[in-house]
CSV table of C-alpha atoms in Angstrom, one decimal:
chain,number,residue,atom,x,y,z
A,1,MET,CA,-53.8,-6.4,59.1
A,2,ASP,CA,-50.6,-7.8,60.3
A,3,PRO,CA,-47.6,-5.5,59.5
A,4,LYS,CA,-45.8,-8.4,57.8
A,5,ASP,CA,-48.8,-9.1,55.6
A,6,SER,CA,-48.8,-5.4,54.6
A,7,GLU,CA,-45.1,-5.7,53.6
A,8,LEU,CA,-45.6,-8.9,51.7
A,9,LYS,CA,-48.6,-7.5,49.9
A,10,LYS,CA,-46.7,-4.3,49.0
A,11,ALA,CA,-43.7,-6.3,47.7
A,12,LEU,CA,-46.0,-8.3,45.4
A,13,LYS,CA,-47.9,-5.2,44.3
A,14,ASP,CA,-44.7,-3.4,43.1
A,15,GLY,CA,-44.3,-5.5,40.0
A,16,PRO,CA,-42.0,-8.3,39.1
A,17,PRO,CA,-38.9,-8.8,41.2
A,18,GLY,CA,-35.4,-8.0,39.7
A,19,GLN,CA,-34.9,-11.8,39.3
A,20,ARG,CA,-37.7,-13.6,37.4
A,21,GLY,CA,-39.9,-15.4,40.0
A,22,PHE,CA,-39.1,-15.5,43.8
A,23,ASP,CA,-36.1,-13.9,45.2
A,24,GLU,CA,-34.5,-15.1,48.4
A,25,ASN,CA,-35.9,-12.4,50.6
A,26,LEU,CA,-39.5,-12.9,49.4
A,27,LYS,CA,-39.2,-16.7,49.8
A,28,ARG,CA,-37.8,-16.4,53.3
A,29,ARG,CA,-40.6,-14.0,54.4
A,30,ILE,CA,-43.3,-16.3,53.0
A,31,GLU,CA,-41.9,-19.3,54.8
A,32,GLU,CA,-41.7,-17.3,58.1
A,33,ARG,CA,-45.4,-16.4,57.8
A,34,LEU,CA,-46.4,-20.0,57.1
A,35,ASP,CA,-44.5,-21.2,60.2
A,36,GLU,CA,-46.1,-18.7,62.6
A,37,PRO,CA,-49.1,-19.8,64.8
A,38,ARG,CA,-52.6,-18.8,63.8
A,39,VAL,CA,-53.8,-16.1,66.3
A,40,ARG,CA,-57.1,-14.3,66.4
A,41,ARG,CA,-57.8,-14.7,62.7
A,42,ARG,CA,-61.2,-15.5,61.4
A,43,PRO,CA,-61.4,-18.2,58.7
A,44,TRP,CA,-62.7,-16.0,56.0
A,45,ARG,CA,-60.0,-13.4,56.6
A,46,ILE,CA,-57.3,-16.2,56.4
A,47,TRP,CA,-58.8,-17.5,53.1
A,48,ALA,CA,-59.1,-14.0,51.7
A,49,GLY,CA,-55.5,-13.1,52.6
A,50,ALA,CA,-54.1,-16.3,51.2
A,51,ALA,CA,-56.1,-15.9,48.0
A,52,GLY,CA,-55.1,-12.3,47.6
A,53,ALA,CA,-51.4,-13.2,48.1
A,54,ALA,CA,-51.6,-16.0,45.6
A,55,CYS,CA,-53.4,-13.9,43.0
A,56,ALA,CA,-50.8,-11.1,43.5
A,57,LEU,CA,-48.0,-13.6,43.2
A,58,ALA,CA,-49.4,-15.2,40.1
A,59,ALA,CA,-49.9,-11.8,38.5
A,60,GLY,CA,-46.4,-10.8,39.4
A,61,LEU,CA,-44.9,-14.0,37.9
A,62,LEU,CA,-47.1,-13.7,34.8
A,63,PHE,CA,-46.0,-10.1,34.3
A,64,ALA,CA,-42.3,-11.0,34.7
A,65,GLY,CA,-42.6,-13.9,32.3
A,66,ALA,CA,-44.4,-11.7,29.7
A,67,TYR,CA,-41.8,-9.0,30.2
A,68,GLY,CA,-39.0,-11.4,29.5
A,69,LEU,CA,-40.7,-12.8,26.4
A,70,VAL,CA,-41.2,-9.3,25.0
A,71,GLU,CA,-37.6,-8.5,25.7
A,72,ARG,CA,-36.4,-11.6,23.9
A,73,LEU,CA,-38.7,-10.9,20.9
A,74,SER,CA,-38.1,-7.2,20.6
A,75,PRO,CA,-36.3,-5.9,17.4
A,76,LYS,CA,-33.5,-4.4,19.6
A,77,ALA,CA,-32.7,-7.7,21.2
A,78,GLU,CA,-32.9,-9.6,17.9
A,79,SER,CA,-30.5,-7.2,16.2
A,80,SER,CA,-28.0,-7.2,19.0
A,81,ALA,CA,-27.9,-11.0,18.8
A,82,MET,CA,-26.9,-11.0,15.1
A,83,PRO,CA,-23.4,-12.1,14.3
A,84,ALA,CA,-21.0,-9.4,13.1
A,85,ALA,CA,-20.5,-11.2,9.7
A,86,ALA,CA,-24.2,-10.5,8.9
A,87,ASP,CA,-23.7,-6.7,9.2
A,88,PRO,CA,-24.7,-5.3,5.8
A,89,ALA,CA,-22.3,-2.4,6.3
A,90,GLN,CA,-19.3,-4.6,5.5
A,91,PRO,CA,-20.2,-5.5,1.9
A,92,ALA,CA,-21.2,-1.9,1.3
A,93,GLU,CA,-17.8,-0.8,2.4
A,94,ALA,CA,-16.1,-3.2,0.0
A,95,GLU,CA,-18.0,-1.6,-2.9
A,96,THR,CA,-17.2,2.1,-2.2
A,97,GLY,CA,-14.7,2.1,-5.2
A,98,PRO,CA,-10.9,2.7,-5.3
A,99,ARG,CA,-9.4,4.3,-2.3
A,100,THR,CA,-5.7,4.5,-3.5
A,101,ALA,CA,-3.8,6.5,-6.1
A,102,LEU,CA,-0.8,5.2,-8.1
A,103,LEU,CA,1.9,7.3,-9.7
A,104,VAL,CA,3.6,5.4,-12.5
A,105,GLY,CA,6.8,6.2,-14.4
A,106,THR,CA,7.8,4.4,-17.6
A,107,ARG,CA,10.8,4.3,-19.9
A,108,THR,CA,10.5,3.6,-23.7
A,109,ASP,CA,13.7,2.6,-25.5
A,110,ARG,CA,14.1,3.6,-29.1
A,111,PRO,CA,16.9,2.2,-31.3
A,112,ALA,CA,19.0,4.6,-33.3
A,113,PRO,CA,17.5,5.3,-36.8
A,114,SER,CA,18.6,3.0,-39.5
A,115,GLY,CA,21.8,4.0,-41.2
A,116,GLN,CA,22.8,6.3,-38.3
A,117,LYS,CA,25.4,5.6,-35.7
A,118,GLY,CA,24.4,6.1,-32.1
A,119,GLN,CA,23.1,4.5,-29.0
A,120,THR,CA,19.6,3.6,-28.1
A,121,SER,CA,17.7,6.7,-26.8
A,122,SER,CA,15.1,6.6,-24.1
A,123,VAL,CA,12.0,8.7,-23.5
A,124,TYR,CA,10.1,8.9,-20.2
A,125,ARG,CA,6.6,9.6,-19.1
A,126,SER,CA,4.5,9.7,-15.9
A,127,PHE,CA,0.8,9.3,-15.2
A,128,LEU,CA,-1.3,9.4,-12.1
A,129,LEU,CA,-4.3,7.0,-11.6
A,130,ALA,CA,-6.6,8.1,-8.8
A,131,PRO,CA,-10.2,8.0,-7.6
A,132,GLU,CA,-12.4,10.6,-9.2
A,133,GLY,CA,-16.1,10.7,-8.7
A,134,GLY,CA,-16.1,7.2,-7.3
A,135,ARG,CA,-14.2,5.8,-10.3
A,136,LEU,CA,-10.5,5.2,-11.1
A,137,GLU,CA,-9.4,7.7,-13.7
A,138,MET,CA,-6.3,8.8,-15.5
A,139,ILE,CA,-5.8,12.2,-13.7
A,140,ALA,CA,-2.8,13.4,-15.7
A,141,SER,CA,-0.1,12.2,-18.0
A,142,GLY,CA,3.0,13.9,-19.3
A,143,LYS,CA,6.7,13.8,-20.2
A,144,GLY,CA,9.4,13.0,-17.7
A,145,ILE,CA,9.4,11.2,-14.4
A,146,LEU,CA,7.6,13.0,-11.6
A,147,MET,CA,9.2,11.5,-8.5
A,148,PRO,CA,8.1,12.1,-4.9
A,149,TYR,CA,11.1,12.8,-2.7
A,150,LYS,CA,10.6,13.4,1.0
A,151,MET,CA,7.9,16.0,1.2
A,152,GLU,CA,8.3,17.4,-2.3
A,153,PHE,CA,8.4,16.4,-6.0
A,154,TRP,CA,11.3,16.2,-8.4
A,155,ARG,CA,11.3,15.8,-12.1
A,156,ILE,CA,13.7,13.6,-14.0
A,157,ASP,CA,14.2,13.5,-17.7
A,158,GLY,CA,16.8,12.9,-20.4
A,159,GLU,CA,18.7,15.9,-21.6
A,160,THR,CA,20.5,15.7,-25.0
A,161,ALA,CA,23.9,17.4,-25.1
A,162,ALA,CA,25.6,19.0,-28.1
A,163,ASN,CA,27.5,15.8,-28.9
A,164,GLY,CA,24.3,13.7,-29.0
A,165,SER,CA,24.7,12.1,-25.6
A,166,THR,CA,21.6,11.9,-23.5
A,167,MET,CA,22.3,12.5,-19.8
A,168,LEU,CA,19.7,12.4,-17.0
A,169,GLY,CA,18.8,15.6,-15.2
A,170,ALA,CA,16.8,16.2,-12.1
A,171,VAL,CA,15.2,19.4,-10.8
A,172,ARG,CA,12.9,20.2,-7.8
A,173,VAL,CA,9.5,21.3,-9.0
A,174,ALA,CA,7.5,24.2,-7.6
A,175,SER,CA,4.1,23.5,-6.0
A,176,ASN,CA,2.4,26.1,-8.2
A,177,GLY,CA,3.3,24.1,-11.3
A,178,LYS,CA,5.4,26.9,-12.9
A,179,THR,CA,8.8,25.2,-12.6
A,180,PRO,CA,10.2,24.5,-16.1
A,181,LEU,CA,12.4,21.5,-16.8
A,182,VAL,CA,15.7,23.4,-16.9
A,183,ARG,CA,19.0,21.7,-17.7
A,184,SER,CA,20.4,20.4,-14.5
A,185,SER,CA,23.9,21.2,-13.2
A,186,ALA,CA,25.0,17.7,-14.5
A,187,VAL,CA,24.6,19.0,-18.1
A,188,ARG,CA,25.3,22.7,-17.5
A,189,SER,CA,28.8,21.9,-16.2
A,190,GLN,CA,29.6,19.6,-19.1
A,191,GLY,CA,28.5,20.9,-22.5
A,192,ASN,CA,29.6,17.7,-24.1
A,193,PRO,CA,29.2,15.0,-21.3
A,194,ALA,CA,31.2,11.9,-21.7
A,195,PHE,CA,28.3,9.6,-20.9
A,196,SER,CA,24.9,8.6,-22.1
A,197,GLU,CA,22.5,7.5,-19.3
A,198,LYS,CA,19.1,5.9,-18.9
A,199,LEU,CA,16.9,5.4,-15.8
A,200,LEU,CA,16.3,1.9,-14.5
A,201,PHE,CA,14.5,2.5,-11.2
A,202,ALA,CA,13.0,5.5,-9.3
A,203,GLY,CA,12.1,4.9,-5.7
A,204,ASN,CA,11.1,7.3,-3.0
A,205,ARG,CA,14.7,8.4,-2.4
A,206,TYR,CA,17.1,6.5,-4.7
A,207,VAL,CA,17.4,6.0,-8.4
A,208,ALA,CA,19.3,3.4,-10.4
A,209,ILE,CA,20.9,4.3,-13.7
A,210,ALA,CA,22.9,2.8,-16.5
A,211,GLN,CA,25.8,4.9,-17.7
A,212,THR,CA,27.7,4.4,-20.9
A,213,PRO,CA,30.7,6.4,-22.3
A,214,PRO,CA,30.9,6.7,-26.1
A,215,GLY,CA,32.5,3.4,-27.4
A,216,GLY,CA,32.8,2.2,-23.8
A,217,ARG,CA,31.0,-0.4,-21.6
A,218,GLU,CA,27.9,0.2,-19.6
A,219,MET,CA,28.2,0.7,-15.8
A,220,LEU,CA,25.4,0.5,-13.2
A,221,TRP,CA,25.0,2.9,-10.3
A,222,VAL,CA,22.5,3.6,-7.6
A,223,LYS,CA,22.3,7.2,-6.5
A,224,GLU,CA,20.4,9.3,-4.1
A,225,LEU,CA,18.2,11.7,-6.1
A,226,PRO,CA,20.2,14.9,-5.6
A,227,GLN,CA,23.3,13.1,-6.9
A,228,LEU,CA,21.5,12.9,-10.2
A,229,ALA,CA,21.5,16.7,-10.4
A,230,ALA,CA,25.2,16.9,-9.5
A,231,PRO,CA,28.1,16.9,-12.0
A,232,ARG,CA,29.4,13.5,-13.2
A,233,ARG,CA,33.0,12.4,-13.1
A,234,SER,CA,35.3,13.3,-15.9
A,235,ALA,CA,35.8,10.8,-18.7
A,236,SER,CA,39.4,10.3,-17.5
A,237,ALA,CA,38.5,9.7,-13.9
A,238,GLU,CA,38.4,6.2,-12.3
A,239,PRO,CA,34.9,4.7,-12.4
A,240,LEU,CA,34.5,4.5,-8.6
A,241,GLN,CA,34.9,8.3,-8.5
A,242,GLU,CA,31.4,8.5,-9.8
A,243,PRO,CA,29.0,9.7,-7.0
A,244,HIS,CA,27.0,6.6,-6.0
A,245,VAL,CA,25.5,4.6,-3.1
A,246,THR,CA,26.9,1.3,-2.1
A,247,LEU,CA,25.0,-1.7,-0.9
A,248,ARG,CA,26.8,-1.5,2.5
A,249,SER,CA,25.6,2.1,3.0
A,250,LEU,CA,22.0,0.9,2.7
A,251,LEU,CA,22.2,-2.6,4.3
A,252,GLY,CA,24.8,-1.9,7.0
A,253,GLU,CA,27.7,-4.0,8.0
A,254,SER,CA,25.8,-7.2,7.3
A,255,ALA,CA,26.2,-6.5,3.6
A,256,GLN,CA,30.0,-7.0,3.6
A,257,PRO,CA,30.0,-10.8,4.1
A,258,LEU,CA,27.1,-11.1,1.7
A,259,VAL,CA,28.9,-9.1,-1.0
A,260,ARG,CA,32.1,-11.1,-0.5
A,261,SER,CA,30.2,-14.4,-1.0
A,262,LEU,CA,29.0,-13.2,-4.4
A,263,ASP,CA,32.6,-12.9,-5.5
A,264,ALA,CA,32.0,-9.9,-7.7
A,265,ALA,CA,34.5,-7.6,-9.5
A,266,PRO,CA,33.8,-3.9,-9.3
A,267,PRO,CA,34.4,-1.4,-12.2
A,268,GLY,CA,38.1,-0.9,-12.6
A,269,GLY,CA,39.0,-4.4,-11.3
A,270,GLY,CA,39.7,-5.9,-7.9
A,271,HIS,CA,37.4,-7.6,-5.5
A,272,ASP,CA,34.1,-6.0,-4.4
A,273,THR,CA,33.5,-6.0,-0.7
A,274,VAL,CA,30.9,-3.3,-0.3
A,275,GLY,CA,28.6,-3.6,-3.4
A,276,GLU,CA,29.8,-0.8,-5.6
A,277,SER,CA,27.9,-1.3,-8.8
A,278,TRP,CA,24.4,-2.6,-8.6
A,279,THR,CA,20.8,-2.0,-9.7
A,280,LEU,CA,17.3,-3.1,-9.2
A,281,GLU,CA,15.1,-5.3,-11.4
A,282,ARG,CA,11.4,-6.3,-11.4
A,283,ARG,CA,10.7,-10.0,-10.9
A,284,GLN,CA,7.1,-11.1,-10.7
A,285,GLY,CA,5.9,-8.3,-8.5
A,286,ASN,CA,9.0,-7.3,-6.5
A,287,TRP,CA,12.1,-5.3,-6.9
A,288,THR,CA,15.3,-7.4,-6.6
A,289,ALA,CA,18.8,-6.1,-6.0
A,290,MET,CA,21.4,-7.2,-8.5
A,291,LEU,CA,25.1,-6.8,-8.1
A,292,ALA,CA,27.2,-6.3,-11.2
A,293,SER,CA,30.5,-8.2,-11.6
A,294,TYR,CA,32.7,-6.8,-14.3
A,295,ASP,CA,34.5,-9.9,-15.3
A,296,GLY,CA,34.3,-9.4,-19.1
A,297,SER,CA,31.4,-11.7,-19.7
A,298,GLY,CA,28.0,-10.8,-21.0
A,299,PRO,CA,27.1,-8.3,-23.7
A,300,ASN,CA,28.0,-5.3,-21.6
A,301,GLY,CA,31.1,-6.8,-20.0
A,302,TYR,CA,29.4,-7.7,-16.7
A,303,ARG,CA,27.2,-10.3,-15.1
A,304,LEU,CA,24.3,-9.6,-12.7
A,305,LYS,CA,24.1,-11.6,-9.5
A,306,ASP,CA,21.1,-11.8,-7.2
A,307,VAL,CA,21.6,-10.2,-3.8
A,308,PRO,CA,19.6,-12.3,-1.3
A,309,ALA,CA,18.7,-9.6,1.1
A,310,ASP,CA,15.5,-7.8,2.3
A,311,LEU,CA,15.5,-4.3,0.9
A,312,PRO,CA,15.0,-1.4,3.3
A,313,ASP,CA,12.0,0.9,3.2
A,314,ALA,CA,14.3,3.8,2.3
A,315,LEU,CA,14.9,2.0,-1.0
A,316,VAL,CA,11.5,0.5,-1.8
A,317,SER,CA,8.8,2.0,0.5
A,318,TYR,CA,6.0,-0.5,-0.4
A,319,ASP,CA,6.8,-3.5,-2.5
A,320,THR,CA,4.4,-6.3,-1.5
A,321,LEU,CA,2.5,-8.4,-4.0
A,322,SER,CA,-0.4,-9.5,-1.9
A,323,THR,CA,-1.8,-12.1,-4.3
A,324,PRO,CA,0.0,-15.2,-5.6
A,325,TRP,CA,1.7,-14.8,-8.9
A,326,ALA,CA,-0.2,-17.9,-10.2
A,327,GLU,CA,-3.4,-16.0,-9.7
A,328,VAL,CA,-2.0,-13.0,-11.6
A,329,SER,CA,-0.8,-15.1,-14.5
A,330,GLY,CA,-4.1,-17.1,-14.5
A,331,LEU,CA,-6.0,-13.8,-14.9
A,332,GLN,CA,-3.6,-12.3,-17.4
A,333,PRO,CA,-1.5,-15.0,-19.1
A,334,ALA,CA,0.8,-12.3,-20.7
A,335,ALA,CA,1.6,-10.7,-17.4
A,336,THR,CA,5.2,-9.6,-16.9
A,337,ASP,CA,4.8,-7.7,-13.6
A,338,ALA,CA,2.1,-6.7,-11.0
A,339,PHE,CA,1.6,-4.3,-8.2
A,340,THR,CA,-1.0,-4.5,-5.4
A,341,SER,CA,-2.1,-1.5,-3.4
A,342,PRO,CA,-1.6,-1.1,0.4
A,343,ASN,CA,-5.4,-0.8,0.8
A,344,LEU,CA,-5.8,-4.1,-1.1
A,345,ASP,CA,-8.5,-2.4,-3.2
A,346,MET,CA,-6.8,-2.9,-6.6
A,347,ALA,CA,-4.0,-4.6,-8.5
A,348,VAL,CA,-2.1,-3.3,-11.5
A,349,VAL,CA,-1.0,-6.0,-13.9
A,350,VAL,CA,1.6,-5.2,-16.5
A,351,THR,CA,1.7,-6.9,-19.9
A,352,PRO,CA,3.9,-6.1,-22.9
A,353,ARG,CA,1.4,-3.6,-24.4
A,354,SER,CA,-0.8,-2.6,-21.6
A,355,LEU,CA,-1.2,-1.8,-17.9
A,356,VAL,CA,-4.5,-3.3,-16.6
A,357,VAL,CA,-6.0,-2.3,-13.2
A,358,HIS,CA,-8.2,-4.9,-11.6
A,359,PRO,CA,-10.3,-4.4,-8.4
A,360,MET,CA,-9.7,-6.6,-5.4
A,361,HIS,CA,-12.0,-7.9,-2.8
A,362,ARG,CA,-10.6,-9.5,0.4
A,363,GLY,CA,-7.3,-10.0,-1.2
A,364,GLU,CA,-8.6,-11.7,-4.4
A,365,LEU,CA,-8.4,-10.3,-7.9
A,366,ILE,CA,-11.7,-9.5,-9.7
A,367,ALA,CA,-11.6,-10.2,-13.4
A,368,SER,CA,-13.5,-7.2,-14.7
A,369,PRO,CA,-10.9,-4.4,-15.0
A,370,LEU,CA,-11.3,-0.9,-13.7
A,371,LEU,CA,-9.0,0.7,-16.3
A,372,THR,CA,-6.6,-0.2,-19.0
A,373,VAL,CA,-3.6,2.0,-20.0
A,374,PRO,CA,-2.0,1.2,-23.4
A,375,LEU,CA,1.8,0.9,-23.4
A,376,ALA,CA,4.1,1.5,-26.4
A,377,GLU,CA,6.5,-1.0,-27.7
A,378,ASN,CA,9.5,-1.4,-25.4
A,379,GLU,CA,7.8,0.7,-22.7
A,380,THR,CA,8.6,-0.6,-19.2
A,381,VAL,CA,7.7,0.5,-15.7
A,382,VAL,CA,10.6,2.1,-13.8
A,383,MET,CA,8.5,3.7,-11.0
A,384,ALA,CA,5.3,2.9,-9.0
A,385,HIS,CA,4.3,4.9,-6.0
A,386,TRP,CA,1.1,4.5,-4.0
A,387,ALA,CA,-0.7,7.3,-2.2
A,388,LEU,CA,-3.4,7.0,0.5
A,389,ASP,CA,-5.6,9.5,2.1
A,390,PRO,CA,-5.0,12.3,3.0
A,391,TYR,CA,-2.3,12.6,0.3
A,392,ILE,CA,-4.4,11.7,-2.7
A,393,ASP,CA,-5.8,15.2,-3.4
A,394,GLN,CA,-2.3,16.7,-3.0
A,395,TRP,CA,-0.9,14.3,-5.6
A,396,LYS,CA,-3.7,15.0,-7.9
A,397,ARG,CA,-3.0,18.7,-7.8
A,398,GLN,CA,0.7,18.2,-8.4
A,399,ALA,CA,0.1,15.8,-11.3
A,400,LYS,CA,-2.3,18.2,-13.0
A,401,ALA,CA,0.2,21.1,-12.5
A,402,GLN,CA,3.4,19.3,-13.5
A,403,LEU,CA,2.4,16.7,-16.1
A,404,SER,CA,1.6,17.9,-19.6
A,405,PRO,CA,1.5,15.9,-22.8
């Protein structure tokens, strides 16, 4: 047999080419054999050789075609061609339950008993909502405000002095849960403090309070948390001697022209240029900074003016309502406030007498609630902090240790 015939036959015998059908080398070699002159070959051998080559070629092409068909119809090929949206793992992931914890602090205002003189008193409580066994549960609830500050927790509560005034105190809590709520230095240094105070906002570093001297007018201050444990100014001191945080110290130099444009009068008179007296209010899912102008108007002798500025993370670490307010009010017509989690797995809707937690799917509210927490009359939310993994278990341990009815 001619050596080229042997090579051709071997090439056809080895199975289908890497490319389905003829490749260029095989085609060229066949054409070369066809162009060569016939020499010393008997007719039956020519026919047999051509027939054998044709049969081998047909078998190779048939095998290649069948291999390609099997490859296209195999389960592996079919599954790899599926679009990602059809992956059943995605809906399963959306139904794994809540993946976020929420630490809530509230204030309940109580008017003075009938027939008795005195100011409105306030009581505080905190509760932690967190995943437990695949469900959202109330992990712990107790008196006072349990506030995360940096890498630890502090506890805030009202402390009643000998003269009946209620001053806010703050203490760092121990991780073992054995820290009692002792009277802070703010009260220890002033047996009969000249002010009564209530908490308006508790963030991750700062707090906002209302401070009222007996028979005097209310003043608003934002403080860094340790300032709440420090002594207050004396009753005879100027208001601006009270330890506090200005808007300029938080917003930078850009706050000065902004504050000037609001034309506000600080406590003690004059023209405010740095944002001395201010607070934060909730408005349909967001904290809003409000500058106080002490111009003698309003029931407390001041007016609040909106501060049109983005608040830094140091003041409000996560304050994004990820669903339109119209959707919130459509689901809960009595809604006064709402919070949505960073994981977009749940939304907390506040009404006058309850706090309703709704699941979320792809950013949309689901009507069936996960949990409902009753609220007392005149109970408002002053703190809301989210926790994600890996901090949820740590917060659960702290809440169980620090919060007691």
